[in-house]
Short mmCIF file of C-alpha atoms in Angstrom, two decimals:
data_model
loop_
_atom_site.label_atom_id
_atom_site.label_comp_id
_atom_site.label_asym_id
_atom_site.label_seq_id
_atom_site.Cartn_x
_atom_site.Cartn_y
_atom_site.Cartn_z
CA PRO A 1 44.18 24.47 14.60
CA PRO A 2 47.75 24.19 13.32
CA GLY A 3 50.08 22.65 15.85
CA ARG A 4 47.49 20.75 17.87
CA LYS A 5 48.39 17.13 18.44
CA VAL A 6 45.89 14.32 18.28
CA LEU A 7 46.27 10.66 19.21
CA ILE A 8 43.69 8.29 17.77
CA VAL A 9 43.54 4.98 19.61
CA TYR A 10 41.81 2.71 17.15
CA ALA A 11 40.51 -0.82 17.64
CA HIS A 12 39.05 -2.56 14.63
CA GLN A 13 40.36 -5.60 12.77
CA GLU A 14 39.19 -4.45 9.34
CA PRO A 15 40.37 -1.27 7.56
CA LYS A 16 37.28 -1.41 5.31
CA SER A 17 34.89 -1.31 8.28
CA LEU A 18 32.95 1.79 9.21
CA ASN A 19 35.29 2.19 12.19
CA GLY A 20 38.20 2.10 9.77
CA SER A 21 36.54 4.78 7.65
CA LEU A 22 35.74 6.93 10.68
CA LYS A 23 39.38 6.73 11.70
CA ARG A 24 40.51 7.69 8.19
CA VAL A 25 38.10 10.60 8.05
CA ALA A 26 39.47 11.90 11.35
CA VAL A 27 43.09 11.60 10.19
CA GLU A 28 42.26 13.45 6.96
CA GLU A 29 40.13 16.21 8.44
CA LEU A 30 42.43 16.91 11.39
CA SER A 31 45.54 16.84 9.18
CA LYS A 32 43.85 19.29 6.83
CA GLN A 33 43.42 21.61 9.81
CA GLY A 34 47.15 21.47 10.39
CA CYS A 35 46.98 19.15 13.38
CA SER A 36 49.59 16.49 13.79
CA VAL A 37 47.81 13.15 14.05
CA THR A 38 49.17 9.89 15.42
CA VAL A 39 47.26 6.60 15.25
CA SER A 40 47.69 3.64 17.55
CA ASP A 41 46.14 0.89 15.45
CA LEU A 42 45.88 -1.67 18.22
CA TYR A 43 45.08 -4.82 16.21
CA ALA A 44 47.71 -3.98 13.59
CA MET A 45 50.23 -3.45 16.41
CA HIS A 46 49.19 -6.76 18.00
CA PHE A 47 48.85 -4.67 21.13
CA GLU A 48 49.13 -6.77 24.30
CA PRO A 49 46.00 -6.38 26.47
CA ARG A 50 47.13 -8.54 29.40
CA ALA A 51 48.53 -6.81 32.49
CA THR A 52 51.42 -9.04 33.51
CA ARG A 53 54.87 -9.11 35.03
CA ASN A 54 56.27 -8.63 31.49
CA ASP A 55 55.31 -4.97 31.71
CA ILE A 56 58.13 -4.42 34.19
CA VAL A 57 61.73 -4.60 32.96
CA GLY A 58 64.20 -5.92 35.51
CA CYS A 59 63.62 -6.75 39.14
CA LEU A 60 60.37 -6.47 41.03
CA GLN A 61 59.93 -4.62 44.31
CA ASN A 62 58.25 -7.68 45.73
CA SER A 63 58.71 -10.84 43.71
CA GLU A 64 57.09 -12.91 46.48
CA GLU A 65 53.68 -11.43 45.88
CA PHE A 66 53.11 -9.70 42.55
CA ASN A 67 51.04 -6.53 42.70
CA TYR A 68 50.55 -5.11 39.20
CA GLY A 69 49.53 -1.62 40.31
CA VAL A 70 52.41 -1.17 42.72
CA GLU A 71 55.04 -2.71 40.43
CA THR A 72 54.10 -0.66 37.37
CA TRP A 73 54.02 2.51 39.50
CA GLU A 74 57.53 1.80 40.77
CA ALA A 75 58.72 0.80 37.30
CA TYR A 76 57.31 4.01 35.83
CA LYS A 77 59.26 6.10 38.33
CA ARG A 78 62.57 4.42 37.50
CA GLY A 79 61.91 4.26 33.74
CA GLY A 80 61.48 0.50 33.90
CA LEU A 81 58.24 -0.07 32.03
CA SER A 82 58.27 -2.20 28.89
CA ASN A 83 58.94 -0.38 25.62
CA ASP A 84 55.44 -0.67 24.20
CA LEU A 85 54.07 1.13 27.24
CA ILE A 86 56.72 3.85 27.14
CA GLU A 87 55.85 4.44 23.47
CA GLU A 88 52.15 4.79 24.18
CA GLN A 89 52.76 7.05 27.16
CA LYS A 90 54.90 9.35 24.98
CA LYS A 91 52.07 9.60 22.47
CA VAL A 92 49.58 10.41 25.25
CA GLN A 93 51.93 12.95 26.82
CA GLU A 94 52.32 14.82 23.55
CA ALA A 95 48.65 14.78 22.62
CA ASP A 96 46.18 17.60 23.20
CA LEU A 97 43.29 15.35 22.23
CA LEU A 98 42.76 11.59 22.52
CA ILE A 99 40.16 10.04 20.23
CA PHE A 100 39.08 6.47 20.96
CA GLN A 101 37.56 4.82 17.89
CA PHE A 102 36.00 1.39 18.34
CA PRO A 103 32.92 -0.80 17.98
CA LEU A 104 31.03 -1.17 21.26
CA TYR A 105 31.54 -4.74 22.49
CA TRP A 106 29.33 -5.79 25.36
CA PHE A 107 28.45 -2.29 26.59
CA SER A 108 32.13 -1.35 26.67
CA MET A 109 35.27 -1.15 24.57
CA PRO A 110 36.88 -4.24 23.00
CA ALA A 111 39.34 -6.04 25.28
CA ILE A 112 42.32 -4.90 23.23
CA MET A 113 41.41 -1.26 23.99
CA LYS A 114 40.60 -2.01 27.62
CA GLY A 115 44.10 -3.45 27.81
CA TRP A 116 45.48 -0.17 26.50
CA MET A 117 43.73 1.63 29.38
CA ASP A 118 44.80 -0.98 31.95
CA ARG A 119 48.46 -0.92 30.91
CA VAL A 120 49.20 2.60 29.63
CA LEU A 121 47.46 4.73 32.27
CA VAL A 122 49.85 3.72 35.03
CA GLN A 123 49.87 5.36 38.44
CA GLY A 124 52.55 8.04 38.49
CA PHE A 125 51.95 8.76 34.81
CA ALA A 126 48.20 9.34 34.57
CA HIS A 127 47.21 9.77 38.22
CA GLU A 128 48.82 9.61 41.62
CA PHE A 129 46.75 9.99 44.73
CA PRO A 130 45.50 12.61 45.56
CA ASN A 131 45.96 13.72 41.97
CA CYS A 132 42.90 12.16 40.46
CA TYR A 133 39.69 13.43 38.88
CA ASP A 134 39.96 17.21 38.41
CA SER A 135 43.60 17.18 39.47
CA GLY A 136 44.53 14.02 37.54
CA LEU A 137 47.96 14.13 35.91
CA LEU A 138 46.58 14.32 32.36
CA LYS A 139 44.61 17.51 32.90
CA ASP A 140 44.67 20.02 30.03
CA LYS A 141 44.01 17.14 27.64
CA LEU A 142 40.75 16.32 25.92
CA ALA A 143 39.24 12.93 25.11
CA LEU A 144 36.46 11.84 22.80
CA PHE A 145 34.87 8.42 22.57
CA SER A 146 33.76 7.67 19.01
CA PHE A 147 32.08 4.32 18.52
CA THR A 148 29.62 2.21 16.63
CA THR A 149 26.91 0.04 18.20
CA GLY A 150 25.11 -3.16 17.31
CA GLY A 151 21.87 -2.02 18.91
CA SER A 152 19.70 0.76 17.54
CA ARG A 153 19.19 4.25 18.94
CA GLU A 154 15.78 3.12 20.20
CA MET A 155 17.26 0.21 22.17
CA TYR A 156 19.73 2.62 23.76
CA ALA A 157 17.09 5.22 24.68
CA LYS A 158 16.26 5.93 28.30
CA GLY A 159 13.24 3.63 28.37
CA GLY A 160 14.78 1.21 25.86
CA ILE A 161 15.71 -2.38 26.58
CA SER A 162 19.42 -1.59 26.67
CA GLY A 163 19.03 1.58 28.73
CA ASP A 164 20.34 5.07 28.04
CA ILE A 165 23.58 4.89 26.05
CA ARG A 166 25.01 7.32 28.60
CA TYR A 167 24.99 4.55 31.21
CA VAL A 168 27.74 2.73 29.31
CA LEU A 169 29.78 5.93 29.04
CA TRP A 170 30.18 6.31 32.79
CA PRO A 171 33.02 3.79 33.29
CA MET A 172 34.87 4.98 30.19
CA GLN A 173 34.46 8.75 30.40
CA HIS A 174 34.22 9.27 34.15
CA GLY A 175 35.97 6.21 35.54
CA ILE A 176 38.95 6.38 33.21
CA MET A 177 39.36 9.75 31.50
CA HIS A 178 37.95 12.05 34.17
CA PHE A 179 39.85 10.07 36.81
CA CYS A 180 43.07 10.99 34.99
CA GLY A 181 42.03 14.65 34.79
CA VAL A 182 41.19 14.52 31.08
CA LYS A 183 38.25 16.67 29.98
CA VAL A 184 35.66 14.82 27.95
CA LEU A 185 34.02 16.03 24.76
CA ALA A 186 30.57 14.71 23.86
CA PRO A 187 30.77 11.17 22.49
CA HIS A 188 30.27 10.49 18.81
CA ILE A 189 28.00 7.51 18.30
CA CYS A 190 27.01 5.75 15.08
CA PHE A 191 24.06 3.53 15.94
CA ALA A 192 23.69 0.16 14.26
CA PRO A 193 25.62 0.88 11.04
CA GLU A 194 25.34 -2.78 10.02
CA TYR A 195 21.59 -2.43 9.71
CA VAL A 196 21.39 0.72 7.58
CA SER A 197 21.97 1.43 3.89
CA GLU A 198 25.33 2.23 2.32
CA GLU A 199 23.90 5.70 1.77
CA LYS A 200 23.23 6.15 5.50
CA ARG A 201 26.72 4.93 6.34
CA LYS A 202 28.17 7.56 4.03
CA GLU A 203 26.09 10.17 5.83
CA MET A 204 27.62 8.95 9.10
CA LEU A 205 31.11 9.63 7.72
CA ILE A 206 30.09 13.06 6.48
CA ALA A 207 28.55 13.93 9.85
CA TRP A 208 31.79 12.98 11.63
CA ALA A 209 33.94 15.03 9.24
CA HIS A 210 31.53 17.91 9.73
CA ARG A 211 31.73 17.73 13.50
CA LEU A 212 35.53 17.63 13.41
CA LYS A 213 35.61 20.97 11.59
CA THR A 214 34.45 22.80 14.70
CA LEU A 215 35.66 20.34 17.31
CA TRP A 216 38.19 22.71 18.85
CA LYS A 217 35.42 25.17 19.66
CA GLU A 218 33.44 22.60 21.66
CA GLU A 219 33.14 22.81 25.42
CA PRO A 220 33.74 19.61 27.41
CA ILE A 221 30.73 17.97 29.00
CA ASN A 222 30.09 18.38 32.70
CA CYS A 223 31.35 14.93 33.64
CA SER A 224 29.29 14.36 36.79
CA PRO A 225 26.57 11.83 37.65
CA GLU A 226 23.88 14.26 36.45
CA TRP A 227 25.13 14.07 32.86
CA TYR A 228 24.84 10.29 32.90
CA PHE A 229 21.91 9.45 35.13
CA LYS A 230 19.80 12.61 35.44
CA PRO B 1 23.88 -28.75 46.65
CA PRO B 2 25.43 -31.96 45.35
CA GLY B 3 25.59 -32.11 41.59
CA ARG B 4 25.47 -28.38 40.90
CA LYS B 5 28.18 -27.21 38.55
CA VAL B 6 30.09 -23.99 39.00
CA LEU B 7 32.53 -22.27 36.67
CA ILE B 8 34.81 -19.70 38.26
CA VAL B 9 36.36 -17.34 35.73
CA TYR B 10 39.30 -15.90 37.59
CA ALA B 11 41.60 -13.04 36.61
CA HIS B 12 44.49 -12.29 38.90
CA GLN B 13 48.21 -12.67 38.27
CA GLU B 14 49.08 -13.62 41.85
CA PRO B 15 47.79 -16.70 43.67
CA LYS B 16 48.68 -15.08 47.02
CA SER B 17 46.47 -12.06 46.32
CA LEU B 18 43.11 -11.55 48.01
CA ASN B 19 41.49 -12.43 44.70
CA GLY B 20 43.45 -15.66 44.69
CA SER B 21 42.27 -16.40 48.22
CA LEU B 22 38.67 -15.55 47.39
CA LYS B 23 38.84 -17.96 44.47
CA ARG B 24 40.31 -20.69 46.67
CA VAL B 25 37.67 -20.15 49.34
CA ALA B 26 34.95 -20.53 46.70
CA VAL B 27 36.47 -23.73 45.32
CA GLU B 28 36.73 -25.19 48.84
CA GLU B 29 33.31 -24.17 50.10
CA LEU B 30 31.44 -25.16 46.95
CA SER B 31 33.31 -28.48 46.68
CA LYS B 32 32.44 -29.19 50.30
CA GLN B 33 28.77 -28.73 49.36
CA GLY B 34 29.19 -31.40 46.71
CA CYS B 35 29.27 -29.02 43.77
CA SER B 36 31.59 -29.72 40.91
CA VAL B 37 33.79 -26.68 40.44
CA THR B 38 35.85 -25.73 37.38
CA VAL B 39 38.23 -22.77 37.32
CA SER B 40 39.31 -20.84 34.24
CA ASP B 41 42.46 -19.16 35.57
CA LEU B 42 42.85 -16.69 32.74
CA TYR B 43 46.38 -15.43 33.38
CA ALA B 44 47.69 -18.93 34.05
CA MET B 45 46.05 -20.06 30.79
CA HIS B 46 47.59 -17.08 28.95
CA PHE B 47 44.05 -16.55 27.75
CA GLU B 48 43.94 -14.54 24.50
CA PRO B 49 41.82 -11.39 24.92
CA ARG B 50 42.03 -10.14 21.32
CA ALA B 51 39.10 -10.82 19.01
CA THR B 52 40.77 -11.70 15.71
CA ARG B 53 40.53 -13.83 12.62
CA ASN B 54 42.44 -16.53 14.50
CA ASP B 55 39.23 -17.37 16.35
CA ILE B 56 37.85 -18.89 13.15
CA VAL B 57 39.31 -22.15 11.86
CA GLY B 58 39.30 -22.50 8.08
CA CYS B 59 37.76 -20.22 5.51
CA LEU B 60 35.88 -17.03 6.18
CA GLN B 61 32.42 -16.22 4.84
CA ASN B 62 33.76 -12.92 3.59
CA SER B 63 37.51 -12.64 3.50
CA GLU B 64 37.29 -9.31 1.65
CA GLU B 65 35.89 -7.51 4.64
CA PHE B 66 36.35 -9.17 8.02
CA ASN B 67 33.38 -8.91 10.37
CA TYR B 68 34.19 -10.56 13.72
CA GLY B 69 30.59 -10.90 14.90
CA VAL B 70 29.35 -12.45 11.69
CA GLU B 71 32.32 -14.75 11.19
CA THR B 72 32.30 -16.15 14.73
CA TRP B 73 28.54 -16.70 14.51
CA GLU B 74 28.98 -18.67 11.28
CA ALA B 75 31.99 -20.51 12.67
CA TYR B 76 30.03 -21.45 15.80
CA LYS B 77 27.26 -22.98 13.71
CA ARG B 78 29.63 -25.17 11.70
CA GLY B 79 31.86 -26.05 14.70
CA GLY B 80 34.68 -23.93 13.36
CA LEU B 81 35.66 -21.82 16.35
CA SER B 82 39.19 -22.11 17.72
CA ASN B 83 39.74 -24.75 20.38
CA ASP B 84 40.22 -22.40 23.30
CA LEU B 85 36.77 -20.94 22.65
CA ILE B 86 35.12 -24.33 22.27
CA GLU B 87 36.65 -25.36 25.60
CA GLU B 88 35.32 -22.29 27.40
CA GLN B 89 31.89 -22.65 25.82
CA LYS B 90 31.71 -26.25 27.03
CA LYS B 91 32.46 -25.11 30.57
CA VAL B 92 29.78 -22.42 30.35
CA GLN B 93 27.26 -24.82 28.88
CA GLU B 94 27.73 -27.28 31.73
CA ALA B 95 27.66 -24.71 34.50
CA ASP B 96 24.67 -23.81 36.63
CA LEU B 97 26.52 -20.84 38.11
CA LEU B 98 29.26 -18.60 36.73
CA ILE B 99 31.39 -16.72 39.25
CA PHE B 100 33.63 -13.94 37.94
CA GLN B 101 36.46 -13.19 40.36
CA PHE B 102 38.68 -10.21 39.61
CA PRO B 103 40.09 -6.89 40.78
CA LEU B 104 38.16 -3.92 39.40
CA TYR B 105 40.39 -2.20 36.81
CA TRP B 106 39.17 1.19 35.63
CA PHE B 107 35.52 0.75 36.65
CA SER B 108 35.36 -2.58 34.83
CA MET B 109 36.93 -6.00 34.56
CA PRO B 110 40.59 -6.49 33.55
CA ALA B 111 41.11 -6.70 29.78
CA ILE B 112 41.90 -10.41 29.96
CA MET B 113 38.42 -11.07 31.38
CA LYS B 114 36.76 -8.63 28.96
CA GLY B 115 38.40 -10.68 26.24
CA TRP B 116 36.78 -13.80 27.66
CA MET B 117 33.39 -12.09 27.35
CA ASP B 118 34.15 -10.74 23.85
CA ARG B 119 35.33 -14.09 22.51
CA VAL B 120 33.38 -16.79 24.37
CA LEU B 121 29.86 -15.34 24.34
CA VAL B 122 29.47 -15.69 20.61
CA GLN B 123 26.19 -15.11 18.80
CA GLY B 124 24.49 -18.46 18.27
CA PHE B 125 25.95 -19.77 21.53
CA ALA B 126 24.98 -17.14 24.11
CA HIS B 127 22.36 -15.11 22.25
CA GLU B 128 20.78 -14.99 18.83
CA PHE B 129 18.33 -12.28 17.97
CA PRO B 130 15.54 -12.17 19.13
CA ASN B 131 16.81 -14.46 21.86
CA CYS B 132 18.40 -11.89 24.11
CA TYR B 133 17.77 -10.56 27.59
CA ASP B 134 15.09 -12.69 29.26
CA SER B 135 15.13 -15.14 26.37
CA GLY B 136 18.92 -15.20 25.97
CA LEU B 137 20.36 -18.62 25.18
CA LEU B 138 22.03 -19.01 28.58
CA LYS B 139 18.85 -18.70 30.59
CA ASP B 140 18.52 -21.02 33.60
CA LYS B 141 22.08 -20.13 34.54
CA LEU B 142 23.18 -17.82 37.33
CA ALA B 143 26.09 -15.39 37.45
CA LEU B 144 27.82 -13.59 40.29
CA PHE B 145 30.42 -10.85 40.01
CA SER B 146 32.90 -11.02 42.89
CA PHE B 147 35.57 -8.34 42.91
CA THR B 148 37.94 -6.16 44.85
CA THR B 149 38.27 -2.40 44.44
CA GLY B 150 41.03 0.15 44.84
CA GLY B 151 38.63 2.85 46.01
CA SER B 152 36.85 2.75 49.36
CA ARG B 153 33.18 2.11 50.04
CA GLU B 154 32.75 5.86 50.67
CA MET B 155 34.18 6.81 47.26
CA TYR B 156 31.76 4.33 45.66
CA ALA B 157 28.70 5.61 47.54
CA LYS B 158 25.90 7.37 45.76
CA GLY B 159 27.17 10.86 46.54
CA GLY B 160 30.82 9.75 46.49
CA ILE B 161 33.42 10.94 44.00
CA SER B 162 33.38 7.66 42.09
CA GLY B 163 29.59 7.34 42.11
CA ASP B 164 27.46 4.42 43.22
CA ILE B 165 29.29 1.13 42.69
CA ARG B 166 26.10 -0.13 41.01
CA TYR B 167 26.80 2.20 38.07
CA VAL B 168 29.82 0.09 37.11
CA LEU B 169 27.77 -3.10 37.40
CA TRP B 170 25.35 -2.10 34.64
CA PRO B 171 27.56 -3.02 31.64
CA MET B 172 28.72 -6.27 33.23
CA GLN B 173 25.53 -7.58 34.82
CA HIS B 174 22.90 -6.16 32.50
CA GLY B 175 24.83 -5.57 29.28
CA ILE B 176 26.57 -8.95 29.27
CA MET B 177 24.94 -11.50 31.59
CA HIS B 178 21.32 -10.38 31.41
CA PHE B 179 21.69 -9.95 27.64
CA CYS B 180 22.56 -13.65 27.43
CA GLY B 181 19.59 -14.57 29.64
CA VAL B 182 21.70 -15.31 32.70
CA LYS B 183 20.13 -14.39 36.04
CA VAL B 184 22.35 -12.29 38.25
CA LEU B 185 22.94 -12.79 41.97
CA ALA B 186 23.92 -9.78 44.09
CA PRO B 187 27.57 -8.89 43.54
CA HIS B 188 30.17 -9.62 46.19
CA ILE B 189 32.45 -6.64 46.69
CA CYS B 190 35.55 -6.32 48.85
CA PHE B 191 36.31 -2.62 49.08
CA ALA B 192 39.92 -1.44 49.15
CA PRO B 193 41.53 -4.58 50.61
CA GLU B 194 44.99 -3.09 50.06
CA TYR B 195 44.26 -0.38 52.60
CA VAL B 196 42.96 -2.51 55.44
CA SER B 197 44.62 -4.76 58.01
CA GLU B 198 45.47 -8.42 57.52
CA GLU B 199 42.77 -9.10 60.10
CA LYS B 200 40.15 -7.29 58.03
CA ARG B 201 41.22 -9.15 54.90
CA LYS B 202 40.72 -12.43 56.76
CA GLU B 203 37.24 -11.29 57.70
CA MET B 204 36.58 -10.65 54.01
CA LEU B 205 37.42 -14.27 53.23
CA ILE B 206 35.25 -15.52 56.06
CA ALA B 207 32.34 -13.37 54.89
CA TRP B 208 32.63 -14.81 51.37
CA ALA B 209 32.73 -18.40 52.65
CA HIS B 210 29.74 -17.60 54.84
CA ARG B 211 27.73 -16.20 51.96
CA LEU B 212 28.51 -19.19 49.79
CA LYS B 213 26.93 -21.52 52.36
CA THR B 214 23.47 -20.21 51.54
CA LEU B 215 24.13 -19.03 47.99
CA TRP B 216 21.77 -21.49 46.38
CA LYS B 217 18.87 -20.11 48.38
CA GLU B 218 19.41 -16.58 47.09
CA GLU B 219 17.00 -14.94 44.68
CA PRO B 220 18.50 -13.17 41.64
CA ILE B 221 18.38 -9.38 41.61
CA ASN B 222 15.79 -7.60 39.52
CA CYS B 223 18.20 -6.66 36.73
CA SER B 224 16.47 -3.51 35.49
CA PRO B 225 17.53 0.16 35.45
CA GLU B 226 15.84 0.71 38.82
CA TRP B 227 18.29 -1.60 40.59
CA TYR B 228 21.23 0.37 39.24
CA PHE B 229 20.10 3.98 39.01
CA LYS B 230 17.01 4.32 41.21
#
């Protein structure tokens, strides 16, 4: 609906890829609805995935023994995180919905996107004990994982060789988003687009655009072990 | 035993950390046994986690539409991967055992180590359809995930708020190592070292050294859904 803000965190090297098209479809459809859409195009930004001392501007609390979690927490509180992190945190703060668009790499997100999670979702900003899970600091936001796979739907079935696709969603949806209080919409998965016809790939784009039309009416999943491992 | 080769892939910024000590203990104990031990200290190496066109030396198969998986596969076959990848692949090829030592970040490995997986375990080198899972190209090797957590053992229990710790092992052990044919030894987990006494942390190091003494007699786990989700 008009006024809603969406951040798309996008990780693919090639604009012409299906991931690139899925991202474009989302920007177009959501903009048409009157949403304001921001894209973090991680490869184009040369986004830094490594969690290092460079993420803290100025002095460390303890320069004798570097503790990334503690130092970024302290830096966040005094406004001393590096600019790229402050930028991303602003985008997250303003967003009602986070869409993560990526190809599944090794049962997880590509390292460049994992680095976004590792570095942006700093303690104090996204969570702060005991404010985690349902009381995480990013509650009232929604997230949606939209990704492509190499393996087929059959491989990722419950009895399939790669196991239920929901198994791979646990760390991402529950371990990251739910931990920060974010409610999770059902994932959007395009299975094995490299092994289907151009026609089928077009249908995948149409299906995504179609889903986005009624996205704001969707209820979040019940993000508990039952959803994943029932 | 003498002659066995071990590669430790290590991801922590601080040598004085518990992860740093666990790595050192492994180098010492395994060297004492007569093993030859190599360490890939990812932060110290400024290891590149991003999967990009830079990983391919020379021309691309299809420069109109970049496909990382296809291009690295082709580059591997003609010896055209970037030097840092060739180096890591050599270390993997020579190793009998791979130990991954890291702090758990967001229910997974830090991005810098995920980047190692994304970039080093190239098709053609680590797997090549239909040579995956039990017939993966790295069969006859062993892997062991050794990591520290922020959450306690209780949080990572089956009924705990963070779910069974085995849930987070599925993508890493099954989705990556088993996929490449590598047999997986039981993980080594130090729960919440930041919240225990110095004394307890010392015990954690002793326990690791102790386990390593009989490591070569261990049987791999049965890396199937039952182990993770029974």
